[in-house]
PDB file of C-alpha atoms and ligand atoms in Angstrom:
ATOM      1  CA  MET A   1      79.471  75.260 109.732  1.00 88.00           C
ATOM      2  CA  SER A   2      81.109  78.676 108.243  1.00 94.00           C
ATOM      3  CA  LEU A   3      83.964  78.722 106.262  1.00 97.00           C
ATOM      4  CA  LEU A   4      85.322  81.590 107.885  1.00 98.00           C
ATOM      5  CA  ALA A   5      84.494  83.173 111.207  1.00 97.00           C
ATOM      6  CA  LEU A   6      85.386  86.043 113.327  1.00 98.00           C
ATOM      7  CA  ASP A   7      84.324  85.609 116.720  1.00 97.00           C
ATOM      8  CA  ALA A   8      84.536  88.889 119.107  1.00 97.00           C
ATOM      9  CA  VAL A   9      88.036  90.197 117.316  1.00 98.00           C
ATOM     10  CA  ARG A  10      89.789  92.661 118.697  1.00 98.00           C
ATOM     11  CA  VAL A  11      93.079  94.483 117.124  1.00 97.00           C
ATOM     12  CA  ALA A  12      94.589  97.480 118.655  1.00 96.00           C
ATOM     13  CA  TYR A  13      98.167  99.078 117.716  1.00 94.00           C
ATOM     14  CA  GLY A  14      99.182 100.589 120.833  1.00 92.00           C
ATOM     15  CA  ALA A  15      95.926 103.066 121.767  1.00 92.00           C
ATOM     16  CA  ARG A  16      94.652 102.744 118.380  1.00 94.00           C
ATOM     17  CA  ILE A  17      91.860 100.093 118.216  1.00 96.00           C
ATOM     18  CA  ALA A  18      91.858  98.546 114.590  1.00 97.00           C
ATOM     19  CA  LEU A  19      89.145  95.987 115.434  1.00 98.00           C
ATOM     20  CA  ASP A  20      86.529  96.674 118.097  1.00 97.00           C
ATOM     21  CA  GLY A  21      84.739  93.359 118.851  1.00 96.00           C
ATOM     22  CA  VAL A  22      84.333  92.081 115.405  1.00 98.00           C
ATOM     23  CA  SER A  23      81.988  89.154 114.692  1.00 97.00           C
ATOM     24  CA  LEU A  24      81.531  87.900 111.174  1.00 97.00           C
ATOM     25  CA  ALA A  25      80.937  84.503 109.820  1.00 97.00           C
ATOM     26  CA  VAL A  26      81.239  84.066 105.662  1.00 97.00           C
ATOM     27  CA  GLU A  27      79.734  80.628 104.523  1.00 96.00           C
ATOM     28  CA  GLU A  28      80.953  78.758 101.586  1.00 96.00           C
ATOM     29  CA  GLY A  29      80.411  80.436  97.984  1.00 96.00           C
ATOM     30  CA  GLU A  30      79.573  83.685  99.394  1.00 97.00           C
ATOM     31  CA  ARG A  31      80.746  86.763  97.980  1.00 97.00           C
ATOM     32  CA  VAL A  32      81.133  89.104 100.851  1.00 98.00           C
ATOM     33  CA  VAL A  33      82.191  92.816 100.078  1.00 98.00           C
ATOM     34  CA  ILE A  34      83.444  94.902 103.161  1.00 97.00           C
ATOM     35  CA  LEU A  35      82.973  98.492 102.459  1.00 96.00           C
ATOM     36  CA  GLY A  36      84.038 101.324 104.640  1.00 94.00           C
ATOM     37  CA  PRO A  37      86.154 104.762 105.039  1.00 93.00           C
ATOM     38  CA  SER A  38      89.936 104.569 105.153  1.00 93.00           C
ATOM     39  CA  GLY A  39      91.170 103.468 108.262  1.00 94.00           C
ATOM     40  CA  CYS A  40      87.816 101.660 109.657  1.00 96.00           C
ATOM     41  CA  GLY A  41      89.733  98.236 109.869  1.00 96.00           C
ATOM     42  CA  LYS A  42      89.162  96.605 106.012  1.00 96.00           C
ATOM     43  CA  THR A  43      92.372  95.631 105.684  1.00 95.00           C
ATOM     44  CA  THR A  44      93.130  94.456 109.301  1.00 96.00           C
ATOM     45  CA  ILE A  45      90.196  91.803 108.807  1.00 97.00           C
ATOM     46  CA  LEU A  46      91.661  90.273 105.941  1.00 96.00           C
ATOM     47  CA  ARG A  47      95.375  90.391 107.773  1.00 95.00           C
ATOM     48  CA  VAL A  48      93.527  88.814 110.451  1.00 97.00           C
ATOM     49  CA  LEU A  49      91.737  86.194 108.549  1.00 97.00           C
ATOM     50  CA  ALA A  50      94.801  85.290 106.637  1.00 95.00           C
ATOM     51  CA  GLY A  51      96.978  84.718 109.876  1.00 95.00           C
ATOM     52  CA  LEU A  52      99.166  88.047 108.817  1.00 93.00           C
ATOM     53  CA  ALA A  53      98.106  89.374 112.271  1.00 93.00           C
ATOM     54  CA  ALA A  54      96.626  87.679 115.305  1.00 92.00           C
ATOM     55  CA  PRO A  55      93.508  89.137 117.285  1.00 96.00           C
ATOM     56  CA  ASP A  56      94.670  90.562 120.658  1.00 96.00           C
ATOM     57  CA  GLN A  57      91.408  89.265 121.963  1.00 96.00           C
ATOM     58  CA  GLY A  58      88.927  86.635 120.134  1.00 97.00           C
ATOM     59  CA  ARG A  59      88.893  84.094 117.774  1.00 97.00           C
ATOM     60  CA  VAL A  60      89.455  83.364 114.352  1.00 98.00           C
ATOM     61  CA  LEU A  61      88.090  79.792 112.881  1.00 97.00           C
ATOM     62  CA  ILE A  62      88.973  78.455 109.578  1.00 97.00           C
ATOM     63  CA  GLY A  63      86.596  75.668 108.445  1.00 95.00           C
ATOM     64  CA  GLY A  64      85.475  75.363 111.778  1.00 95.00           C
ATOM     65  CA  GLN A  65      88.978  75.105 113.159  1.00 96.00           C
ATOM     66  CA  LEU A  66      90.608  77.722 115.720  1.00 97.00           C
ATOM     67  CA  ALA A  67      93.204  79.305 113.626  1.00 97.00           C
ATOM     68  CA  SER A  68      93.824  82.132 116.490  1.00 96.00           C
ATOM     69  CA  VAL A  69      92.667  82.734 119.786  1.00 95.00           C
ATOM     70  CA  ASP A  70      93.715  85.617 122.101  1.00 92.00           C
ATOM     71  CA  GLY A  71      97.145  86.952 120.247  1.00 91.00           C
ATOM     72  CA  ARG A  72      98.091  83.212 119.330  1.00 94.00           C
ATOM     73  CA  LEU A  73      98.416  82.172 115.943  1.00 95.00           C
ATOM     74  CA  LEU A  74      97.587  78.571 115.985  1.00 96.00           C
ATOM     75  CA  ILE A  75      97.257  78.042 112.182  1.00 96.00           C
ATOM     76  CA  GLU A  76      99.936  79.422 110.063  1.00 94.00           C
ATOM     77  CA  PRO A  77      99.196  81.681 107.076  1.00 92.00           C
ATOM     78  CA  GLU A  78     100.219  79.278 104.572  1.00 88.00           C
ATOM     79  CA  ARG A  79      98.435  76.416 106.078  1.00 91.00           C
ATOM     80  CA  ARG A  80      95.063  78.244 105.905  1.00 94.00           C
ATOM     81  CA  GLY A  81      94.205  77.503 102.211  1.00 92.00           C
ATOM     82  CA  LEU A  82      93.453  81.242 101.596  1.00 95.00           C
ATOM     83  CA  GLY A  83      94.318  83.128  98.753  1.00 92.00           C
ATOM     84  CA  MET A  84      95.256  86.680  98.729  1.00 91.00           C
ATOM     85  CA  VAL A  85      95.224  89.743  96.266  1.00 91.00           C
ATOM     86  CA  PHE A  86      96.543  92.908  97.353  1.00 85.00           C
ATOM     87  CA  GLN A  87      96.445  96.197  96.057  1.00 77.00           C
ATOM     88  CA  ASP A  88     100.265  96.213  95.416  1.00 75.00           C
ATOM     89  CA  LEU A  89      99.873  93.124  93.542  1.00 75.00           C
ATOM     90  CA  ALA A  90     103.427  91.915  94.700  1.00 84.00           C
ATOM     91  CA  LEU A  91     104.339  90.027  91.710  1.00 91.00           C
ATOM     92  CA  TRP A  92     107.937  88.919  91.484  1.00 93.00           C
ATOM     93  CA  PRO A  93     109.623  91.108  88.685  1.00 93.00           C
ATOM     94  CA  HIS A  94     112.329  88.769  88.069  1.00 95.00           C
ATOM     95  CA  LEU A  95     109.838  85.845  87.397  1.00 96.00           C
ATOM     96  CA  SER A  96     107.903  85.297  84.003  1.00 96.00           C
ATOM     97  CA  VAL A  97     103.945  84.703  84.646  1.00 97.00           C
ATOM     98  CA  THR A  98     104.335  81.230  84.418  1.00 97.00           C
ATOM     99  CA  GLY A  99     107.259  81.577  87.077  1.00 96.00           C
ATOM    100  CA  ASN A 100     104.897  83.991  89.452  1.00 96.00           C
ATOM    101  CA  LEU A 101     102.154  81.000  88.985  1.00 96.00           C
ATOM    102  CA  GLU A 102     104.659  78.058  89.770  1.00 95.00           C
ATOM    103  CA  LEU A 103     106.235  79.112  92.674  1.00 92.00           C
ATOM    104  CA  GLY A 104     103.239  78.274  95.051  1.00 91.00           C
ATOM    105  CA  LEU A 105     102.798  74.793  92.951  1.00 93.00           C
ATOM    106  CA  ARG A 106     106.497  74.045  93.535  1.00 92.00           C
ATOM    107  CA  ALA A 107     106.257  74.911  97.259  1.00 90.00           C
ATOM    108  CA  ARG A 108     103.486  72.291  97.699  1.00 88.00           C
ATOM    109  CA  GLY A 109     105.513  69.773  96.067  1.00 91.00           C
ATOM    110  CA  LEU A 110     103.344  69.152  92.550  1.00 92.00           C
ATOM    111  CA  PRO A 111     105.225  67.234  90.028  1.00 93.00           C
ATOM    112  CA  ARG A 112     106.692  69.482  87.213  1.00 94.00           C
ATOM    113  CA  ALA A 113     103.724  67.716  84.548  1.00 95.00           C
ATOM    114  CA  LYS A 114     100.893  68.699  87.034  1.00 94.00           C
ATOM    115  CA  ARG A 115     102.057  71.998  87.616  1.00 95.00           C
ATOM    116  CA  LYS A 116     102.557  72.761  83.768  1.00 96.00           C
ATOM    117  CA  ARG A 117      99.144  71.609  83.107  1.00 95.00           C
ATOM    118  CA  ARG A 118      97.682  73.888  86.311  1.00 94.00           C
ATOM    119  CA  ILE A 119      99.427  76.719  85.010  1.00 96.00           C
ATOM    120  CA  ARG A 120      98.211  76.289  81.519  1.00 95.00           C
ATOM    121  CA  GLU A 121      94.564  75.972  82.465  1.00 92.00           C
ATOM    122  CA  MET A 122      94.676  78.974  84.637  1.00 90.00           C
ATOM    123  CA  LEU A 123      96.390  81.288  82.259  1.00 94.00           C
ATOM    124  CA  ASP A 124      93.641  80.375  79.907  1.00 90.00           C
ATOM    125  CA  LEU A 125      91.100  81.188  82.541  1.00 86.00           C
ATOM    126  CA  VAL A 126      92.429  84.865  82.846  1.00 86.00           C
ATOM    127  CA  GLU A 127      93.009  84.968  78.905  1.00 88.00           C
ATOM    128  CA  LEU A 128      96.868  85.204  79.564  1.00 93.00           C
ATOM    129  CA  ALA A 129      98.265  82.160  77.343  1.00 94.00           C
ATOM    130  CA  ASP A 130      99.948  84.494  75.372  1.00 95.00           C
ATOM    131  CA  PHE A 131     102.202  86.304  77.790  1.00 96.00           C
ATOM    132  CA  ALA A 132     103.267  82.847  79.774  1.00 96.00           C
ATOM    133  CA  THR A 133     106.760  83.998  79.201  1.00 96.00           C
ATOM    134  CA  ALA A 134     106.348  87.633  79.554  1.00 96.00           C
ATOM    135  CA  HIS A 135     107.861  89.187  82.907  1.00 95.00           C
ATOM    136  CA  PRO A 136     105.494  91.638  84.924  1.00 94.00           C
ATOM    137  CA  ALA A 137     107.091  94.877  83.555  1.00 94.00           C
ATOM    138  CA  GLU A 138     105.891  93.942  80.012  1.00 95.00           C
ATOM    139  CA  LEU A 139     102.446  93.587  81.324  1.00 94.00           C
ATOM    140  CA  SER A 140      99.649  96.239  81.332  1.00 90.00           C
ATOM    141  CA  GLY A 141      97.987  97.224  84.484  1.00 86.00           C
ATOM    142  CA  GLY A 142      94.854  94.928  84.067  1.00 87.00           C
ATOM    143  CA  GLN A 143      97.098  92.047  82.814  1.00 91.00           C
ATOM    144  CA  GLN A 144      99.293  92.501  86.176  1.00 92.00           C
ATOM    145  CA  GLN A 145      96.014  92.198  88.014  1.00 89.00           C
ATOM    146  CA  ARG A 146      95.078  89.302  86.457  1.00 90.00           C
ATOM    147  CA  VAL A 147      98.468  87.038  86.806  1.00 94.00           C
ATOM    148  CA  ALA A 148      97.836  88.195  90.540  1.00 93.00           C
ATOM    149  CA  LEU A 149      94.600  86.638  90.552  1.00 90.00           C
ATOM    150  CA  ALA A 150      95.827  83.505  88.399  1.00 92.00           C
ATOM    151  CA  ARG A 151      98.622  83.043  90.620  1.00 94.00           C
ATOM    152  CA  ALA A 152      96.136  83.146  93.949  1.00 91.00           C
ATOM    153  CA  LEU A 153      93.698  81.055  92.175  1.00 91.00           C
ATOM    154  CA  VAL A 154      95.915  78.431  90.670  1.00 92.00           C
ATOM    155  CA  LEU A 155      96.536  77.091  94.466  1.00 92.00           C
ATOM    156  CA  GLN A 156      92.958  76.605  94.519  1.00 90.00           C
ATOM    157  CA  PRO A 157      92.296  78.246  98.024  1.00 92.00           C
ATOM    158  CA  ARG A 158      89.358  77.428  99.931  1.00 91.00           C
ATOM    159  CA  ALA A 159      88.314  81.375  99.568  1.00 96.00           C
ATOM    160  CA  LEU A 160      89.987  84.548  98.022  1.00 96.00           C
ATOM    161  CA  LEU A 161      90.637  87.570 100.008  1.00 97.00           C
ATOM    162  CA  MET A 162      91.218  90.700  97.866  1.00 95.00           C
ATOM    163  CA  ASP A 163      92.100  94.049  99.193  1.00 94.00           C
ATOM    164  CA  GLU A 164      91.587  96.848  96.614  1.00 92.00           C
ATOM    165  CA  PRO A 165      92.634  94.597  94.016  1.00 88.00           C
ATOM    166  CA  LEU A 166      91.321  97.409  91.158  1.00 88.00           C
ATOM    167  CA  SER A 167      91.552 100.600  92.869  1.00 86.00           C
ATOM    168  CA  SER A 168      94.931 101.663  90.685  1.00 82.00           C
ATOM    169  CA  LEU A 169      93.393 100.971  87.469  1.00 82.00           C
ATOM    170  CA  ASP A 170      91.158 103.726  85.225  1.00 84.00           C
ATOM    171  CA  PRO A 171      87.447 103.276  85.593  1.00 88.00           C
ATOM    172  CA  GLU A 172      86.786 101.581  82.592  1.00 87.00           C
ATOM    173  CA  LEU A 173      89.460  98.817  83.274  1.00 85.00           C
ATOM    174  CA  ASN A 174      88.126  98.628  87.061  1.00 89.00           C
ATOM    175  CA  ARG A 175      84.379  97.875  85.498  1.00 91.00           C
ATOM    176  CA  ARG A 176      85.785  95.176  83.056  1.00 88.00           C
ATOM    177  CA  LEU A 177      87.987  93.379  85.567  1.00 88.00           C
ATOM    178  CA  ARG A 178      85.155  93.187  88.254  1.00 92.00           C
ATOM    179  CA  GLY A 179      82.925  91.460  85.567  1.00 92.00           C
ATOM    180  CA  GLU A 180      85.987  88.926  85.174  1.00 89.00           C
ATOM    181  CA  ILE A 181      86.514  88.414  88.807  1.00 92.00           C
ATOM    182  CA  LEU A 182      82.705  88.045  89.042  1.00 95.00           C
ATOM    183  CA  ALA A 183      82.567  85.371  86.148  1.00 92.00           C
ATOM    184  CA  LEU A 184      85.736  83.627  87.477  1.00 89.00           C
ATOM    185  CA  GLN A 185      84.154  83.291  90.882  1.00 94.00           C
ATOM    186  CA  LYS A 186      80.801  81.766  89.133  1.00 94.00           C
ATOM    187  CA  ARG A 187      82.926  79.280  87.073  1.00 90.00           C
ATOM    188  CA  LEU A 188      85.359  78.343  90.149  1.00 89.00           C
ATOM    189  CA  GLY A 189      82.977  78.968  92.938  1.00 93.00           C
ATOM    190  CA  PHE A 190      85.380  80.073  95.401  1.00 94.00           C
ATOM    191  CA  THR A 191      84.582  81.881  98.838  1.00 97.00           C
ATOM    192  CA  LEU A 192      85.500  85.873  97.993  1.00 97.00           C
ATOM    193  CA  VAL A 193      86.185  88.245 100.818  1.00 98.00           C
ATOM    194  CA  TYR A 194      86.571  91.345  98.607  1.00 97.00           C
ATOM    195  CA  VAL A 195      87.482  94.859 100.510  1.00 97.00           C
ATOM    196  CA  THR A 196      87.026  98.123  98.477  1.00 94.00           C
ATOM    197  CA  HIS A 197      85.617 101.643  99.208  1.00 89.00           C
ATOM    198  CA  ASP A 198      83.754 101.424  95.894  1.00 91.00           C
ATOM    199  CA  HIS A 199      80.227 100.975  95.880  1.00 91.00           C
ATOM    200  CA  GLY A 200      80.093 100.477  92.214  1.00 92.00           C
ATOM    201  CA  GLU A 201      82.199  97.527  92.993  1.00 94.00           C
ATOM    202  CA  ALA A 202      80.588  96.170  95.767  1.00 94.00           C
ATOM    203  CA  ALA A 203      77.253  96.345  93.718  1.00 93.00           C
ATOM    204  CA  ALA A 204      78.678  94.370  91.320  1.00 94.00           C
ATOM    205  CA  LEU A 205      80.246  91.625  92.745  1.00 96.00           C
ATOM    206  CA  ALA A 206      78.600  91.142  96.292  1.00 96.00           C
ATOM    207  CA  THR A 207      76.270  88.521  97.702  1.00 96.00           C
ATOM    208  CA  ARG A 208      76.111  90.224 100.961  1.00 96.00           C
ATOM    209  CA  THR A 209      77.836  93.548 101.861  1.00 96.00           C
ATOM    210  CA  ILE A 210      79.425  94.190 105.234  1.00 96.00           C
ATOM    211  CA  ARG A 211      79.863  98.005 106.113  1.00 96.00           C
ATOM    212  CA  MET A 212      82.284  99.256 108.867  1.00 97.00           C
ATOM    213  CA  GLU A 213      83.280 102.005 110.333  1.00 97.00           C
ATOM    214  CA  HIS A 214      85.579 102.806 113.353  1.00 97.00           C
ATOM    215  CA  GLY A 215      86.716  99.066 113.712  1.00 97.00           C
ATOM    216  CA  ARG A 216      83.354  97.872 113.872  1.00 97.00           C
ATOM    217  CA  ILE A 217      80.723  96.352 111.513  1.00 97.00           C
ATOM    218  CA  ILE A 218      78.037  98.785 111.590  1.00 96.00           C
ATOM    219  CA  GLY A 219      75.408  97.308 109.111  1.00 94.00           C
ATOM    220  CA  GLN A 220      75.397  94.346 106.559  1.00 92.00           C
ATOM    221  CA  ASN A 221      72.828  93.948 103.586  1.00 86.00           C
ATOM    222  CA  ALA A 222      72.078  91.023 101.527  1.00 73.00           C
ATOM    223  CA  PRO A 223      71.029  92.486  97.915  1.00 59.00           C
ATOM    224  CA  ALA A 224      69.489  89.620  95.573  1.00 49.00           C
ATOM    225  CA  ALA A 225      71.490  86.940  95.090  1.00 44.00           C
ATOM    226  CA  GLY A 226      73.369  86.492  91.666  1.00 43.00           C
TER     227      GLY A 226
HETATM  228  N1  LIG B   1     100.724  97.984 111.421  1.00 96.59           N
HETATM  229  C1  LIG B   1     100.080  99.119 111.824  1.00 96.59           C
HETATM  230  N2  LIG B   1     100.417  99.986 112.981  1.00 96.59           N
HETATM  231  C2  LIG B   1      99.677 100.748 113.640  1.00 96.59           C
HETATM  232  N3  LIG B   1      98.588 101.095 113.067  1.00 96.59           N
HETATM  233  C3  LIG B   1      98.219 100.215 112.254  1.00 96.59           C
HETATM  234  C4  LIG B   1      98.560  99.446 111.596  1.00 96.59           C
HETATM  235  N4  LIG B   1      97.922  98.813 110.723  1.00 96.59           N
HETATM  236  C5  LIG B   1      96.795  99.841 110.846  1.00 96.59           C
HETATM  237  N5  LIG B   1      96.788 100.506 111.804  1.00 96.59           N
HETATM  238  C6  LIG B   1      95.678 101.064 112.010  1.00 96.59           C
HETATM  239  O1  LIG B   1      94.491 100.739 112.336  1.00 96.59           O
HETATM  240  C7  LIG B   1      93.677 101.146 111.514  1.00 96.59           C
HETATM  241  C8  LIG B   1      92.758 100.130 110.391  1.00 96.59           C
HETATM  242  O2  LIG B   1      93.563 100.302 109.638  1.00 96.59           O
HETATM  243  P1  LIG B   1      93.420  99.220 108.187  1.00 96.59           P
HETATM  244  O3  LIG B   1      94.343  99.363 107.239  1.00 96.59           O
HETATM  245  O4  LIG B   1      92.580  98.092 108.421  1.00 96.59           O
HETATM  246  O5  LIG B   1      92.093 100.379 107.722  1.00 96.59           O
HETATM  247  P2  LIG B   1      91.640 100.521 106.186  1.00 96.59           P
HETATM  248  O6  LIG B   1      90.268 100.352 106.498  1.00 96.59           O
HETATM  249  O7  LIG B   1      91.987  98.911 105.384  1.00 96.59           O
HETATM  250  O8  LIG B   1      91.704 101.629 105.357  1.00 96.59           O
HETATM  251  P3  LIG B   1      92.156 102.043 104.081  1.00 96.59           P
HETATM  252  O9  LIG B   1      90.996 102.043 103.182  1.00 96.59           O
HETATM  253  O10 LIG B   1      92.780 103.283 103.867  1.00 96.59           O
HETATM  254  O11 LIG B   1      93.134 100.860 103.417  1.00 96.59           O
HETATM  255  C9  LIG B   1      93.730 102.183 111.428  1.00 96.59           C
HETATM  256  O12 LIG B   1      93.741 103.647 112.214  1.00 96.59           O
HETATM  257  C10 LIG B   1      95.519 102.092 110.878  1.00 96.59           C
HETATM  258  O13 LIG B   1      96.028 103.294 111.269  1.00 96.59           O
HETATM  259 MG1  LIG B   2      93.071  99.017 103.632  1.00 96.59          MG
END
């Protein structure tokens, strides 16, 4: 059973077709990178997986369970167990790094001691332990990116969806952080669906690359697993 599946998904905005019959299955532990030109439907795939948009036609399955079908959302976004990091990281500016990580854990009803321990472990992993009380505005771009990553991972998602998370960073930082994402994925084993139009990021991260154009998947390839 695939962890994530789209089955003949179509999404249209008025006359504009964002996804035109997309089928895709993602297995547990895979690192799938979706590549394609601007407007081809990459973000829409993530939004449909996350439950932020419902397909007009077709089905979305999460862990084998029907999550969306023909315009209806059967599983709400917060119940899908997916983590998300988008290009605009959407950190809470009024909260510290710890506060940003704590919000989701609190919403899940985790007791305080457990929250604190999970946050400390995660900040160690992304090497932000010294910045636990800092606010996002006091952090560099790369540090902010790592907070967003940590905030998603601290909830132990079944899969992490990332939408061009590194595209606003300079090339050197981009390369360093893609290495960090890869190392974290190998260590924690989460399933990754990663959208980019940067072939270097795709080559570094992917166990499988999906190429899209005009709302369709036009090719796939699986480089040597690593
Ligand atoms: N909320 C919306 N309303 C109307 N059209 C939309 C909306 N969201 C996306 N679209 C259209 O759907 C198509 C796919 O958009 P999507 O955001 O998925 O592209 P993308 O591949 O992520 O592009 P980019 O690389 O620029 O982020 C585009 O033609 C876009 O204009
Ligand atoms: Mg996009």
